[in-house]
Structures are given as C-alpha cells and as structure tokens.
PDB file of C-alpha atoms and ligand atoms in Angstrom:
ATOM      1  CA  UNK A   1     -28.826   9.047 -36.639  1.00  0.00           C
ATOM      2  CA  UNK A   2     -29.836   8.181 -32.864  1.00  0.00           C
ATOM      3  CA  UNK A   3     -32.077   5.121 -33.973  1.00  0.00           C
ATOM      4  CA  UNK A   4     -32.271   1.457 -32.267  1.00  0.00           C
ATOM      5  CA  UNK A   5     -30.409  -0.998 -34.299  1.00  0.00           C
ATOM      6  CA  UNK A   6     -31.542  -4.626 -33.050  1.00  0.00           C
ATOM      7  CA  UNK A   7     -28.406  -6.855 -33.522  1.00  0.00           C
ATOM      8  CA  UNK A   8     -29.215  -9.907 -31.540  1.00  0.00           C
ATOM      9  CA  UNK A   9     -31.694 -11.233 -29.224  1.00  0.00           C
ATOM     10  CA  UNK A  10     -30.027  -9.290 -26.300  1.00  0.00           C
ATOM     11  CA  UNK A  11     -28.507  -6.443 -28.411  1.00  0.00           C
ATOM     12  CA  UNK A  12     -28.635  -3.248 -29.863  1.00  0.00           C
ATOM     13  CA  UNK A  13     -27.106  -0.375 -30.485  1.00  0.00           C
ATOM     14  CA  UNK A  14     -27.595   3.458 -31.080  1.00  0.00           C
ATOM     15  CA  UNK A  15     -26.484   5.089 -34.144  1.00  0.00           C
ATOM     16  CA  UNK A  16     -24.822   7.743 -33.302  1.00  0.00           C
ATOM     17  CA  UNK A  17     -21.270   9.154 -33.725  1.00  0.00           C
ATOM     18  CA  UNK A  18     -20.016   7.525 -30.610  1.00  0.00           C
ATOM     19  CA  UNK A  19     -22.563   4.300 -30.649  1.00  0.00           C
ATOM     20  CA  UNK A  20     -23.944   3.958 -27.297  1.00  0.00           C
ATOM     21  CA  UNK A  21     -24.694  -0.070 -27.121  1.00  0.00           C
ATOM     22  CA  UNK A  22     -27.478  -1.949 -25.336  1.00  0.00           C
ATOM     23  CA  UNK A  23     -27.598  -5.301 -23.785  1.00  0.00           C
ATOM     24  CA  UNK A  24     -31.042  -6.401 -22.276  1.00  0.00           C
ATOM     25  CA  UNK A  25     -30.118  -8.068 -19.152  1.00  0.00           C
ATOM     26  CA  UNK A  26     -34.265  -9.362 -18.776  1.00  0.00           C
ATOM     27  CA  UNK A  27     -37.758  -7.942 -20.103  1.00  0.00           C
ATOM     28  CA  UNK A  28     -37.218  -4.396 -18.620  1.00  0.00           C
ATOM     29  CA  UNK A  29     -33.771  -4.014 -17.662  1.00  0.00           C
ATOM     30  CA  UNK A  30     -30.697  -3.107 -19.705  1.00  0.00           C
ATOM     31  CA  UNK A  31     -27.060  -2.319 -19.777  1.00  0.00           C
ATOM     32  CA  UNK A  32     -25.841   0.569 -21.740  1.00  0.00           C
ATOM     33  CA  UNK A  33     -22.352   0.327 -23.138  1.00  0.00           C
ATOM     34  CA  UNK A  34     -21.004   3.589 -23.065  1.00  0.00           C
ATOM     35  CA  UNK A  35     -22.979   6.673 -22.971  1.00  0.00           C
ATOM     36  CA  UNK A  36     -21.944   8.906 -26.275  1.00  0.00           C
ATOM     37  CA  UNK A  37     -20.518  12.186 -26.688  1.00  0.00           C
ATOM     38  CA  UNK A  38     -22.275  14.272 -24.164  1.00  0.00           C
ATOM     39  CA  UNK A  39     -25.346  15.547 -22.451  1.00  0.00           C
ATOM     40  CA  UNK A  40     -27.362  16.415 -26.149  1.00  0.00           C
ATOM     41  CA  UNK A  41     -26.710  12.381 -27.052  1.00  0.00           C
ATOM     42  CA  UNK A  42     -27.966  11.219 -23.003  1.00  0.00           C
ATOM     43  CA  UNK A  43     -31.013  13.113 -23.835  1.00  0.00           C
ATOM     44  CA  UNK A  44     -31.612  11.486 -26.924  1.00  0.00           C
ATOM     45  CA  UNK A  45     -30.471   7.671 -25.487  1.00  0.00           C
ATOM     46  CA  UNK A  46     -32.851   8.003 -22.387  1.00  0.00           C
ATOM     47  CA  UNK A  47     -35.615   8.877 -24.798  1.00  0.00           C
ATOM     48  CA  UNK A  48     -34.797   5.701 -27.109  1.00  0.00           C
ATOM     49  CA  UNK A  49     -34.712   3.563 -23.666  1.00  0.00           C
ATOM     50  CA  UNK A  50     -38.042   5.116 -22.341  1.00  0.00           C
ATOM     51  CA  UNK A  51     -40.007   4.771 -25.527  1.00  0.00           C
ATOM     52  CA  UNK A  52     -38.929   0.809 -25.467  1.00  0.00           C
ATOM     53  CA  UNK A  53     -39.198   0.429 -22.209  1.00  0.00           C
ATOM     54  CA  UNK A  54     -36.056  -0.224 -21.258  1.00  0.00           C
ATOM     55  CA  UNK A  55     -34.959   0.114 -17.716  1.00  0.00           C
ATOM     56  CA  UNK A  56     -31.391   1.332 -17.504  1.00  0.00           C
ATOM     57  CA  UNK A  57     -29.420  -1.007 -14.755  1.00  0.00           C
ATOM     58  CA  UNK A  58     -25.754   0.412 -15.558  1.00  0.00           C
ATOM     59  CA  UNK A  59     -23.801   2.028 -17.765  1.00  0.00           C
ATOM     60  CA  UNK A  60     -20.842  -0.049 -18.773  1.00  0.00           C
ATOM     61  CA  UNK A  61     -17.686   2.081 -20.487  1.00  0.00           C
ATOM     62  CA  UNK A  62     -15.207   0.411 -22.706  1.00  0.00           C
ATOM     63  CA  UNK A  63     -12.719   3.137 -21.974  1.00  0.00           C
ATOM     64  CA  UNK A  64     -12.531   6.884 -19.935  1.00  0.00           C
ATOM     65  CA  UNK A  65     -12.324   8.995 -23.257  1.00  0.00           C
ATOM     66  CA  UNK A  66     -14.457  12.102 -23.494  1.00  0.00           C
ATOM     67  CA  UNK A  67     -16.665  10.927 -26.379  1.00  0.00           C
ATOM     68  CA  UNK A  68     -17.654   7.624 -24.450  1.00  0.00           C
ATOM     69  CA  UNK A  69     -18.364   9.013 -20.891  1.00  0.00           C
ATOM     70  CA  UNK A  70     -20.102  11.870 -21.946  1.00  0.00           C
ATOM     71  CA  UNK A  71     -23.415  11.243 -21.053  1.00  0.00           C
ATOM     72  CA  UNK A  72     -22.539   8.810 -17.846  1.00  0.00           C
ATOM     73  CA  UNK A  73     -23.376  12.070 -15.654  1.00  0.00           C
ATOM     74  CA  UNK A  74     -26.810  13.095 -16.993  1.00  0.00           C
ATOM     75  CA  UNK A  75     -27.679   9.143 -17.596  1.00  0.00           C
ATOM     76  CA  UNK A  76     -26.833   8.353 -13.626  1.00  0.00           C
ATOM     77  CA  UNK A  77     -28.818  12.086 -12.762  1.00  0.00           C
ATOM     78  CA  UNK A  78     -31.553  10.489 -14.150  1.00  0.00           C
ATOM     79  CA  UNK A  79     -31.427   7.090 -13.498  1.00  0.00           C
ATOM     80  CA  UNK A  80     -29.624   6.589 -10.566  1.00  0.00           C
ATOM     81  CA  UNK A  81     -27.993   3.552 -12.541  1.00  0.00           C
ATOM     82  CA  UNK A  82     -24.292   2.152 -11.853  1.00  0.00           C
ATOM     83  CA  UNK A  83     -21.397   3.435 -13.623  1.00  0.00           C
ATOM     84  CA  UNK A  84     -18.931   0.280 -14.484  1.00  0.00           C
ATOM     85  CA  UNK A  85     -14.958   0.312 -15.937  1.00  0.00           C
ATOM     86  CA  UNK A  86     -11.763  -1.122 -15.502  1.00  0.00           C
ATOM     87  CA  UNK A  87      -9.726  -0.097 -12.245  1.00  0.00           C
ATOM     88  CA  UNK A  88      -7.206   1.567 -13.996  1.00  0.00           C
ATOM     89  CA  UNK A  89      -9.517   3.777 -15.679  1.00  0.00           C
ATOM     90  CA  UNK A  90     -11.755   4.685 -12.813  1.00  0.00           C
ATOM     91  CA  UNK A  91      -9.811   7.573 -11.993  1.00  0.00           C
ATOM     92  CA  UNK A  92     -10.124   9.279 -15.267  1.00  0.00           C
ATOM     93  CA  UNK A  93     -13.982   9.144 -14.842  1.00  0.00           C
ATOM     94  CA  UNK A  94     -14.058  10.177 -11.587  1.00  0.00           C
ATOM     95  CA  UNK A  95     -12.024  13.005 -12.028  1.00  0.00           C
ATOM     96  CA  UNK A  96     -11.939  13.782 -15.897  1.00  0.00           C
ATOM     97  CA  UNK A  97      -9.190  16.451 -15.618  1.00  0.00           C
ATOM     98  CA  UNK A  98      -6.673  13.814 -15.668  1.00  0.00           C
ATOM     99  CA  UNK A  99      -7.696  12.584 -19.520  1.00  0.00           C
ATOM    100  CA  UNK A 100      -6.749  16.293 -21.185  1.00  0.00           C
ATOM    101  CA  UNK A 101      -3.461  16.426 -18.726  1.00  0.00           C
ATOM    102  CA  UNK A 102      -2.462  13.072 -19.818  1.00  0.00           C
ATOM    103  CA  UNK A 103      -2.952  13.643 -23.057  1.00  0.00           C
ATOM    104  CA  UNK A 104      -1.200  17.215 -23.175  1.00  0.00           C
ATOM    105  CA  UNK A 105       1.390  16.141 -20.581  1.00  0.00           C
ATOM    106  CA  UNK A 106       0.835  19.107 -18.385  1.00  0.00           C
ATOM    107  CA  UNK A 107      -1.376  21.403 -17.270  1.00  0.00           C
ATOM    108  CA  UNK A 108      -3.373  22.305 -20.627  1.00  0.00           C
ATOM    109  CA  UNK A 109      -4.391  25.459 -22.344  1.00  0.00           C
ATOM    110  CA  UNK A 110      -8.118  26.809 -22.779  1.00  0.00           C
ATOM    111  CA  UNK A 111      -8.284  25.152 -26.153  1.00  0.00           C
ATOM    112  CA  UNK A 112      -8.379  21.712 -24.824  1.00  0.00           C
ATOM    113  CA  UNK A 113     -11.135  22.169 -22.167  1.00  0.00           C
ATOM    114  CA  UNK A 114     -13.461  20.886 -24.627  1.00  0.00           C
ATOM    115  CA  UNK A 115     -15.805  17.816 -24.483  1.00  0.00           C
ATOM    116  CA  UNK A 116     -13.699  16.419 -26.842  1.00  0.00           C
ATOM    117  CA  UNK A 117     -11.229  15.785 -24.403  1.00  0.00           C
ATOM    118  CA  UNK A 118     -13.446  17.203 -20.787  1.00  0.00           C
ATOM    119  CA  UNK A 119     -16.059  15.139 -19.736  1.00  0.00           C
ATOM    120  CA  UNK A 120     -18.709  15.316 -16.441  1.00  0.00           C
ATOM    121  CA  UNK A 121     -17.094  13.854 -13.751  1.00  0.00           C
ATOM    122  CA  UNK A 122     -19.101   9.763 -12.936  1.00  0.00           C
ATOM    123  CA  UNK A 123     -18.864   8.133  -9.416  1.00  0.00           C
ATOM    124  CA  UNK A 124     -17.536   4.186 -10.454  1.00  0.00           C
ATOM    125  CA  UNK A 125     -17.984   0.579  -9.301  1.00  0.00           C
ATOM    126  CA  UNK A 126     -14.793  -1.495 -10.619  1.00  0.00           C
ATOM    127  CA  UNK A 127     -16.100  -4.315 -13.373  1.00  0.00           C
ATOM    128  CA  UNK A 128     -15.041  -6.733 -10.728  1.00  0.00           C
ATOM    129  CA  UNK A 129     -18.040  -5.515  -8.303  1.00  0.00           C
ATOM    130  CA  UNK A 130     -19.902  -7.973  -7.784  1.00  0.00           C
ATOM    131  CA  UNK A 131     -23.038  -5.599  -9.228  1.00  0.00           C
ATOM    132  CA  UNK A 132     -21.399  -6.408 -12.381  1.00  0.00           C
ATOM    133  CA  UNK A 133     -23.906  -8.271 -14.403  1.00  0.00           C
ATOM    134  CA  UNK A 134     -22.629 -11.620 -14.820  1.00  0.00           C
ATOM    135  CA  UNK A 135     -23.929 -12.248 -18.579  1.00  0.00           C
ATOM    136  CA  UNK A 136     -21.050 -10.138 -19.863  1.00  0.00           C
ATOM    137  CA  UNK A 137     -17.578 -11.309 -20.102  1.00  0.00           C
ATOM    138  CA  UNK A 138     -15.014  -8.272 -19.965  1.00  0.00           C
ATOM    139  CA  UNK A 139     -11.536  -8.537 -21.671  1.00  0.00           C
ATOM    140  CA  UNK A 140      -8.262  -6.258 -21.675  1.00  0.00           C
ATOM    141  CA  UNK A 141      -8.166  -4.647 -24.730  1.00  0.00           C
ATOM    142  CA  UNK A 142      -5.843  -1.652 -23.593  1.00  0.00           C
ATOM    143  CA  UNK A 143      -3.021   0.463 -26.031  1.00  0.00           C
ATOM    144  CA  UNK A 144      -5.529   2.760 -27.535  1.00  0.00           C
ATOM    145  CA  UNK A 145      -6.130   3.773 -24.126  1.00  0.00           C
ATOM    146  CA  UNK A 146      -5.106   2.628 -20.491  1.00  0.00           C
ATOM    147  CA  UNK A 147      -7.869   0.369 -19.506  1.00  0.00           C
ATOM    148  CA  UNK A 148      -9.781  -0.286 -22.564  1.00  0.00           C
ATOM    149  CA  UNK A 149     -12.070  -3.392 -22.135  1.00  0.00           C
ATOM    150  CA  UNK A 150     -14.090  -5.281 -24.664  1.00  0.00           C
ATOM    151  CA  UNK A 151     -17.043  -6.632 -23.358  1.00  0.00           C
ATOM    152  CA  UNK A 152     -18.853 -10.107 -24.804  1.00  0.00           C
ATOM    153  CA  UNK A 153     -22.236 -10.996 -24.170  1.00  0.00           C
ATOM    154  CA  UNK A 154     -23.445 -14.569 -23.224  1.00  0.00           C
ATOM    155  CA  UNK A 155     -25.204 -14.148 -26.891  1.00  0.00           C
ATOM    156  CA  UNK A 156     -21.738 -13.869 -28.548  1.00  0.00           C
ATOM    157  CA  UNK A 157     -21.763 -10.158 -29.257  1.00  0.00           C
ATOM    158  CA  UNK A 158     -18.665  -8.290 -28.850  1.00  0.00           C
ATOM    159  CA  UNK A 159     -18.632  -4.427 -28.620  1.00  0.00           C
ATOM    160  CA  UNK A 160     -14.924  -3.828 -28.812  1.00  0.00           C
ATOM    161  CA  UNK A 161     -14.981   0.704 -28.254  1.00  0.00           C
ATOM    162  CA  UNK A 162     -12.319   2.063 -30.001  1.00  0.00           C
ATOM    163  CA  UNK A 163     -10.149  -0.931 -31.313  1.00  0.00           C
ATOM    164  CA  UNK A 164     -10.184   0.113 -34.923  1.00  0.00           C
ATOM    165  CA  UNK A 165     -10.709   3.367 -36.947  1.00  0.00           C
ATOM    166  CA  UNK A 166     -12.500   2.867 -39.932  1.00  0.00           C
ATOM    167  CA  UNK A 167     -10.657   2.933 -43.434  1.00  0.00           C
ATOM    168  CA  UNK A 168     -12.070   6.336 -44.351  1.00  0.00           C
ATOM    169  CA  UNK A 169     -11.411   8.143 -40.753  1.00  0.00           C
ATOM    170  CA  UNK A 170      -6.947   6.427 -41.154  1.00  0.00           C
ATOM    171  CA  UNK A 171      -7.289   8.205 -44.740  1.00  0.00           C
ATOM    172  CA  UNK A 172      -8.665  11.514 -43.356  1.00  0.00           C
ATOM    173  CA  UNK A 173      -6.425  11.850 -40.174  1.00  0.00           C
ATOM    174  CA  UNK A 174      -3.698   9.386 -41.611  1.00  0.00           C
ATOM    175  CA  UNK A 175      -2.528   9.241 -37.318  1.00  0.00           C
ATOM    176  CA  UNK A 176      -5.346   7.904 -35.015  1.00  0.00           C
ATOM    177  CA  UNK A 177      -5.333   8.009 -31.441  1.00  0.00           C
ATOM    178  CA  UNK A 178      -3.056   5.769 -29.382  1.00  0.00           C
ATOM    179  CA  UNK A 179      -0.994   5.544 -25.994  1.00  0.00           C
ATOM    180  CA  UNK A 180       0.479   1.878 -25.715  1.00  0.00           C
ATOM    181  CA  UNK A 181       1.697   0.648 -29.870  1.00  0.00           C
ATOM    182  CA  UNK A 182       3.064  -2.246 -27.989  1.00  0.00           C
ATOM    183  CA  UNK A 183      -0.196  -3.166 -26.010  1.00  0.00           C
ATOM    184  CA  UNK A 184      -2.441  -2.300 -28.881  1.00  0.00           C
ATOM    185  CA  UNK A 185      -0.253  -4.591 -31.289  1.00  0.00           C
ATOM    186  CA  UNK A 186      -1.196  -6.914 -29.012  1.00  0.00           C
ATOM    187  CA  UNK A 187      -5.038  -6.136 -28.317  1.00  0.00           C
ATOM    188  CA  UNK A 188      -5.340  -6.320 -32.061  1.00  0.00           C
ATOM    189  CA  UNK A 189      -4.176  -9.513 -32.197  1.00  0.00           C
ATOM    190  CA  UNK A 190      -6.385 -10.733 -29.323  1.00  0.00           C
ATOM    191  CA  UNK A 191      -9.424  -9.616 -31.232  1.00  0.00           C
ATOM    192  CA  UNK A 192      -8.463 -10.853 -34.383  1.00  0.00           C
ATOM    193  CA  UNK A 193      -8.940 -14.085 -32.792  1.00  0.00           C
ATOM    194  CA  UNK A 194     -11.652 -13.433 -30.888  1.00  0.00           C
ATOM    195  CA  UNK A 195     -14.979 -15.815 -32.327  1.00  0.00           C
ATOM    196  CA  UNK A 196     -18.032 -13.527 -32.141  1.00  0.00           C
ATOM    197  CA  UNK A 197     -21.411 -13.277 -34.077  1.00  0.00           C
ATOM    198  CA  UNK A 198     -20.523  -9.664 -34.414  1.00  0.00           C
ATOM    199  CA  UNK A 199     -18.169  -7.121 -33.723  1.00  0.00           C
ATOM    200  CA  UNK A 200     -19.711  -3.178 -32.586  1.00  0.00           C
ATOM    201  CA  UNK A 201     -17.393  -0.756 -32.600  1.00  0.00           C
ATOM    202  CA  UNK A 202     -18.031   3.237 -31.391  1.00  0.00           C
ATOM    203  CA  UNK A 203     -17.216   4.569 -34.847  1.00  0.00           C
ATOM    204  CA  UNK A 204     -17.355   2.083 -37.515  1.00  0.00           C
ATOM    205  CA  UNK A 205     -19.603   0.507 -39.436  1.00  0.00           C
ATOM    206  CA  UNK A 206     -21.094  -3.165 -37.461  1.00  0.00           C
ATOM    207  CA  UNK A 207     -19.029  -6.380 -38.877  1.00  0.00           C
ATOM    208  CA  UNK A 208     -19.242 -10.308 -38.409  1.00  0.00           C
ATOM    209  CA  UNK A 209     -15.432 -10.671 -39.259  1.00  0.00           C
ATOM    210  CA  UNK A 210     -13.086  -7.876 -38.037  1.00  0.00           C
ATOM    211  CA  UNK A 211     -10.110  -9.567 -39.361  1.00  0.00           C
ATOM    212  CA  UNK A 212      -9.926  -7.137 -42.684  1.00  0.00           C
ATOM    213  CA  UNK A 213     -10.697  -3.828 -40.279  1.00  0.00           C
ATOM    214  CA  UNK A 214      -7.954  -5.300 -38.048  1.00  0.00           C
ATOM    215  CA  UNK A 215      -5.087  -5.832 -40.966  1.00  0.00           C
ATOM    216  CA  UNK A 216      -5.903  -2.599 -42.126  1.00  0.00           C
ATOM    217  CA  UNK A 217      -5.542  -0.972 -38.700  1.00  0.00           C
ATOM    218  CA  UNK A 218      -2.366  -3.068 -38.018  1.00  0.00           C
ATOM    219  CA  UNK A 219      -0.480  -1.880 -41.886  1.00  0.00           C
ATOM    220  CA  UNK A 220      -0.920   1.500 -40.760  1.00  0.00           C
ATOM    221  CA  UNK A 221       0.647   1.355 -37.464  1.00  0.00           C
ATOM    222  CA  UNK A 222       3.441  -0.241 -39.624  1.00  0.00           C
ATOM    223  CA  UNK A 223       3.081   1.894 -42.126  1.00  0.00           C
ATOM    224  CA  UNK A 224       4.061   5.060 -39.741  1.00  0.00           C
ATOM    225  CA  UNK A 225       6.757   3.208 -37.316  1.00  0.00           C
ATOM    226  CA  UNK A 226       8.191   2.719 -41.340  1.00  0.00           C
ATOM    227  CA  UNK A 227       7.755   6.451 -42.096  1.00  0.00           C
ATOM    228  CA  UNK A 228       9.210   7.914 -38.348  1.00  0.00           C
ATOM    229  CA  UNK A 229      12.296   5.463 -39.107  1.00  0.00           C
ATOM    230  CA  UNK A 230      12.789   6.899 -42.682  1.00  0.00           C
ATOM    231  CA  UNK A 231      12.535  10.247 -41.488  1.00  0.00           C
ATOM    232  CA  UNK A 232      14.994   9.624 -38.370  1.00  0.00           C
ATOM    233  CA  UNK A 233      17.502   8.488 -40.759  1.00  0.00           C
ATOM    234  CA  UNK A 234      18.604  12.380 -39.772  1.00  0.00           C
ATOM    235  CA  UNK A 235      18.245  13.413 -36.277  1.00  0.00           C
ATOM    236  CA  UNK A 236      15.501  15.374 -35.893  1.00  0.00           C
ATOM    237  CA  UNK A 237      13.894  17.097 -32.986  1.00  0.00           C
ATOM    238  CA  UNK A 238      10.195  16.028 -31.850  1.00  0.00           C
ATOM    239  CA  UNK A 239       8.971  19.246 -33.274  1.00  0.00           C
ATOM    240  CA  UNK A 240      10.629  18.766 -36.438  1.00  0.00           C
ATOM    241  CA  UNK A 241       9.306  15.518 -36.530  1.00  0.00           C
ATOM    242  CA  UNK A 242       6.091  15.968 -35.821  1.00  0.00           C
ATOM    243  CA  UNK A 243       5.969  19.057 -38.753  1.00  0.00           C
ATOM    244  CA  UNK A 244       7.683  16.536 -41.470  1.00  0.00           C
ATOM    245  CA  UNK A 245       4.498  13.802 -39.770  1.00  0.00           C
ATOM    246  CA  UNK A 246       1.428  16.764 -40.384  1.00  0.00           C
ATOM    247  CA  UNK A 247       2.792  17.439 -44.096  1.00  0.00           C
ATOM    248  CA  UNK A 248       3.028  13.443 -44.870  1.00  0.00           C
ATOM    249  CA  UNK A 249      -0.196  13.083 -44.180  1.00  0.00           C
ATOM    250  CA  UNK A 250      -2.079  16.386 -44.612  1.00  0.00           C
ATOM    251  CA  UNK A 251      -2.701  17.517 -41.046  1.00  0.00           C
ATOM    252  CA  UNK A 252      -3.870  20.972 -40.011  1.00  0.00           C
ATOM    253  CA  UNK A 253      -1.699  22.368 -37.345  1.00  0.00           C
ATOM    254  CA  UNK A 254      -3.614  23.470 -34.093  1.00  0.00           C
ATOM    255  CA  UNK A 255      -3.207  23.264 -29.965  1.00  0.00           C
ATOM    256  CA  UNK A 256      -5.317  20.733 -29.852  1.00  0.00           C
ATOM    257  CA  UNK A 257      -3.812  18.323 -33.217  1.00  0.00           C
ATOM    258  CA  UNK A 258      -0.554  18.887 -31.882  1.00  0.00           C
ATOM    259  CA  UNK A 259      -1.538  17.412 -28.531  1.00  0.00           C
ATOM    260  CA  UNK A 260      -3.591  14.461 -29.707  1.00  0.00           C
ATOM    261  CA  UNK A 261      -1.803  13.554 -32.617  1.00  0.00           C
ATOM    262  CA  UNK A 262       1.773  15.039 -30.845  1.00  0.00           C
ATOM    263  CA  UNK A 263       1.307  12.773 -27.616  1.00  0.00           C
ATOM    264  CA  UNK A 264       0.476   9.732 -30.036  1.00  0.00           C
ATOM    265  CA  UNK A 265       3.519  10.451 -31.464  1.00  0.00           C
ATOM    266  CA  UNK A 266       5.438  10.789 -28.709  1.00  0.00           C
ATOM    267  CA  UNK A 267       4.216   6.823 -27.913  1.00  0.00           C
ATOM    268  CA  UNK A 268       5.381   5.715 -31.058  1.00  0.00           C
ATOM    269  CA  UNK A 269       8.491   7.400 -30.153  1.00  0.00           C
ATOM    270  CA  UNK A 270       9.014   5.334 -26.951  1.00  0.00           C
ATOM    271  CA  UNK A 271       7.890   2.161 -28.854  1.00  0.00           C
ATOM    272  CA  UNK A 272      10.244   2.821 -31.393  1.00  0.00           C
ATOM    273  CA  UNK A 273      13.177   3.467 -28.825  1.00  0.00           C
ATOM    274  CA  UNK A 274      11.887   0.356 -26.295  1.00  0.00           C
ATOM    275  CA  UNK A 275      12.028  -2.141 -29.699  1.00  0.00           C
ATOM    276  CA  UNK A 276      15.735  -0.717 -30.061  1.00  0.00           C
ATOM    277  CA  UNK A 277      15.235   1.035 -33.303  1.00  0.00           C
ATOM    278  CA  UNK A 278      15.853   4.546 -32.637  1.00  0.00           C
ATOM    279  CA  UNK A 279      17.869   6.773 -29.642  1.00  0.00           C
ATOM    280  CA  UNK A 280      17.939  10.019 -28.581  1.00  0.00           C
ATOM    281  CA  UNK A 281      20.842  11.915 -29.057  1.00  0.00           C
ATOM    282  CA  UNK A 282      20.700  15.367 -26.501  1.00  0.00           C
ATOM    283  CA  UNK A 283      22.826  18.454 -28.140  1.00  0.00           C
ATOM    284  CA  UNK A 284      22.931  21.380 -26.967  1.00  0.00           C
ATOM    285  CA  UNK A 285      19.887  20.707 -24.160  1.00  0.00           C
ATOM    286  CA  UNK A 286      17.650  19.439 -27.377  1.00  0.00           C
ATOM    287  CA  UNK A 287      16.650  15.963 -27.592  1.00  0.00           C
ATOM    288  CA  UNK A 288      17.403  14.513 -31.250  1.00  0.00           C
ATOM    289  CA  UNK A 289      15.366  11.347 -32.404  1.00  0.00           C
ATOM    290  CA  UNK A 290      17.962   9.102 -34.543  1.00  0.00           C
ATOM    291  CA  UNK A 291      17.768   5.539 -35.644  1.00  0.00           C
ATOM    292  CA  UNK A 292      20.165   3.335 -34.756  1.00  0.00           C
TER     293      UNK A 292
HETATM  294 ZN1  LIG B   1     -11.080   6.347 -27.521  1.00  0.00          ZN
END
C-alpha cells in the first residue's frame, strides 16, 4: 500500500484504497488525479511527491465523492495547488454537505457525517479554466455520479474514477453505488470503446482492455433491473423492496446501507418507471412499486 506505480512515461499512480493518480506535466511538475480518502492518505501522497520530486500543479477529481476529495483540503493547505472538476460537481466540493444530503435525500442523521460520505470543503476552478493543463483530455463519464469525468492523457492513459467495481467488491455488496442507470448505461458504453494503453480505475486492479470489467459491470445492472421486476410482479412498498433487495444479496441492514444502497435503489426505481416497466400505484397514502 501507498507506493508509486510507474505506468507510462507521464504516469503513475498510488496504491492505495482510493488510487490517487499522477500525471507529470514536465521534469518537476505534476497533476494529481484525485486526492484519496482523507487527510492520513494526503500525508502519505505529499510524502511520495516530495521524495520524487514532484511538484504538485493541481489536483484534478474525477468526481465529488468523499473517498476522492478527501485529501484536496490538506493537499491545497500545503501546496497552494489548483483544485479542478466538472461544473456540475463544483458545488459538492465546495460545500461537501450537499454529497450526504443528496445521497440521504434530506437532512441526514449523525451516522452519515462520516468521511465516507463528509469531506473538507476545496475552493474549485471549472476543467474548462483555462489553468487546465492542456495535455489532458476530459470526458463525461457521469451516472455513477453527477459529473463524473474521465480524464486521458496525451500518452494514451485513461484514469476512468469509479466506472467499474471490481468482480470481488459486485460479489461482496451485490448493489454498488449509482445515481443515473440510464447515463451510466451509457458511460459504460463510451468507455468500452474508448482506445487507451491502459485503463486506472480508484478501486480496481490496472487493465489494458476494460471491455471484460465493463460486461461484467453492465450483467449486473441487468441482472438487478431483472430481479426488482421479478419482485414487483406484487406491489410492494420501497421498504419492502429494499428488505426482499438486502436478503437477495446478503446485505447488513444499517442507517448508512439503507441510504447508499436505498438511494441507489431508489434510481433504479425511476429508471425502471422512465423505461415504462414499472408504476406506482398510491393506496392508502403508500406508494406501491408494480410492473406493468
Ligand atoms: Zn464514487
């Protein structure tokens, strides 16, 4: 854990459980991409950078989760460096409240003011500044979150954040984190055909093709759209749903599981219902989930 990986002439990456990536703009500079879990994990990066003598320019994030922003705030005390992201993510870094509120869908309990979910608040500059270094290309790869960008770097290196989950980590939690099926459908199938020397993700394992992570990633979300339509062959309340959903795949009940996995629900709920394959039936002022 926490060593330099050397991937390309231009970049590396951190091991780490949220890889923090590194593209070397010239000699002495470099652009981090993302900035790990938290303070502990800044520490550690800064020390990697200042033993190889790598100045840090900017900090690039893929997207405004907790677990990629986490060290943005002690990385910029230090540095001084520029904080990039998408637009429509800049508000969740610049005031981080909004990530657990989004994902709880109202104001949220003590449980969920955790850096899981809470991170230091960064001051931004849009990826359309022109202090953007112009050696990376940055795409829309949004659905697993609201602005999630992939960035490629003029030595054909994509780091693509949180595209995929890893084979073992859809086994474990069977439901992974996502707001937008439709969009991510979508982003998957962008960066399926995306042609790059190699593909860095935050939690999985480096890969020159990404095709096989990508199928896998894609038969699951069909795999549970399948499952919620089974299920809603009776109408069933979200809570029943989402009970019948944690059994199925072997989910331990808690405030925060039912908000992660329970808001990711509720999106495949609305993507289900926008594609025309469910309704909601109210009855008796509860909302019942039916197909059609
Ligand atoms: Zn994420």
């Amino acid at each position: 854990m926490y060593e330099l990986v050397k991937v390309s002439e231009k970049c590396y990456y951190i091991e780490s459980p949220s890889k923090v990536g590194i593209y070397k703009q010239n000699e002495n500079d470099v652009y981090l991409i993302d900035s790990g879990s938290d303070k502990n994990s800044a520490k550690k990066t800064l020390k990697i950078c200042n033993e190889n003598g790598f100045n840090i320019k900017g900090i690039i994030n893929t997207h405004a989760h907790a677990d990629h922003i986490g060290g943005n705030a002690y990385i910029k005390q230090k540095t001084g460096c520029d904080i990039f992201c998408s637009s429509i993510d800049r508000p969740f870094l610049e005031f981080p409240i909004i990530n657990p509120l989004h994902i709880y869908g109202g104001y949220i309990p003590k449980e969920m003011e955790h850096k899981f979910f809470l991170a230091e608040k960064s001051v931004t500059k849009d990826i359309s500044s022109p202090h953007f270094p112009k050696e990376l290309k940055t795409f829309d790869i949004s659905g697993h979150s609201l602005g999630m960008i992939a960035i490629v770097t003029d030595d054909n290196i994509a780091f693509v954040g949180d595209i995929v989950s890893s084979e073992d980590i859809i086994k474990k939690y069977g439901i992974t984190y996502l707001l937008d099926i439709k969009k991510h459908l979508e982003s998957l199938d962008f960066v399926y055909n995306m042609h790059a020397d190699k593909f860095i993700m935050s939690h999985v394992m480096t890969v020159d093709d990404i095709k096989p992570l990508i199928n896998i990633n894609r038969d699951k979300i069909f795999e549970i759209c399948d499952l919620i339509l089974s299920l809603l062959k009776e109408p069933l309340t979200f809570e029943v749903l989402l009970k019948k959903l944690f059994y199925h795949y072997e989910l331990k009940m808690s405030i925060k599981q039912h908000s992660l996995v329970g808001s990711t629900v509720r999106s495949y709920l609305s993507y289900l219902k926008n594609e025309g394959k469910i309704d909601a039936i109210i009855d008796d002022n509860m909302i019942y989930w039916k197909t059609i």
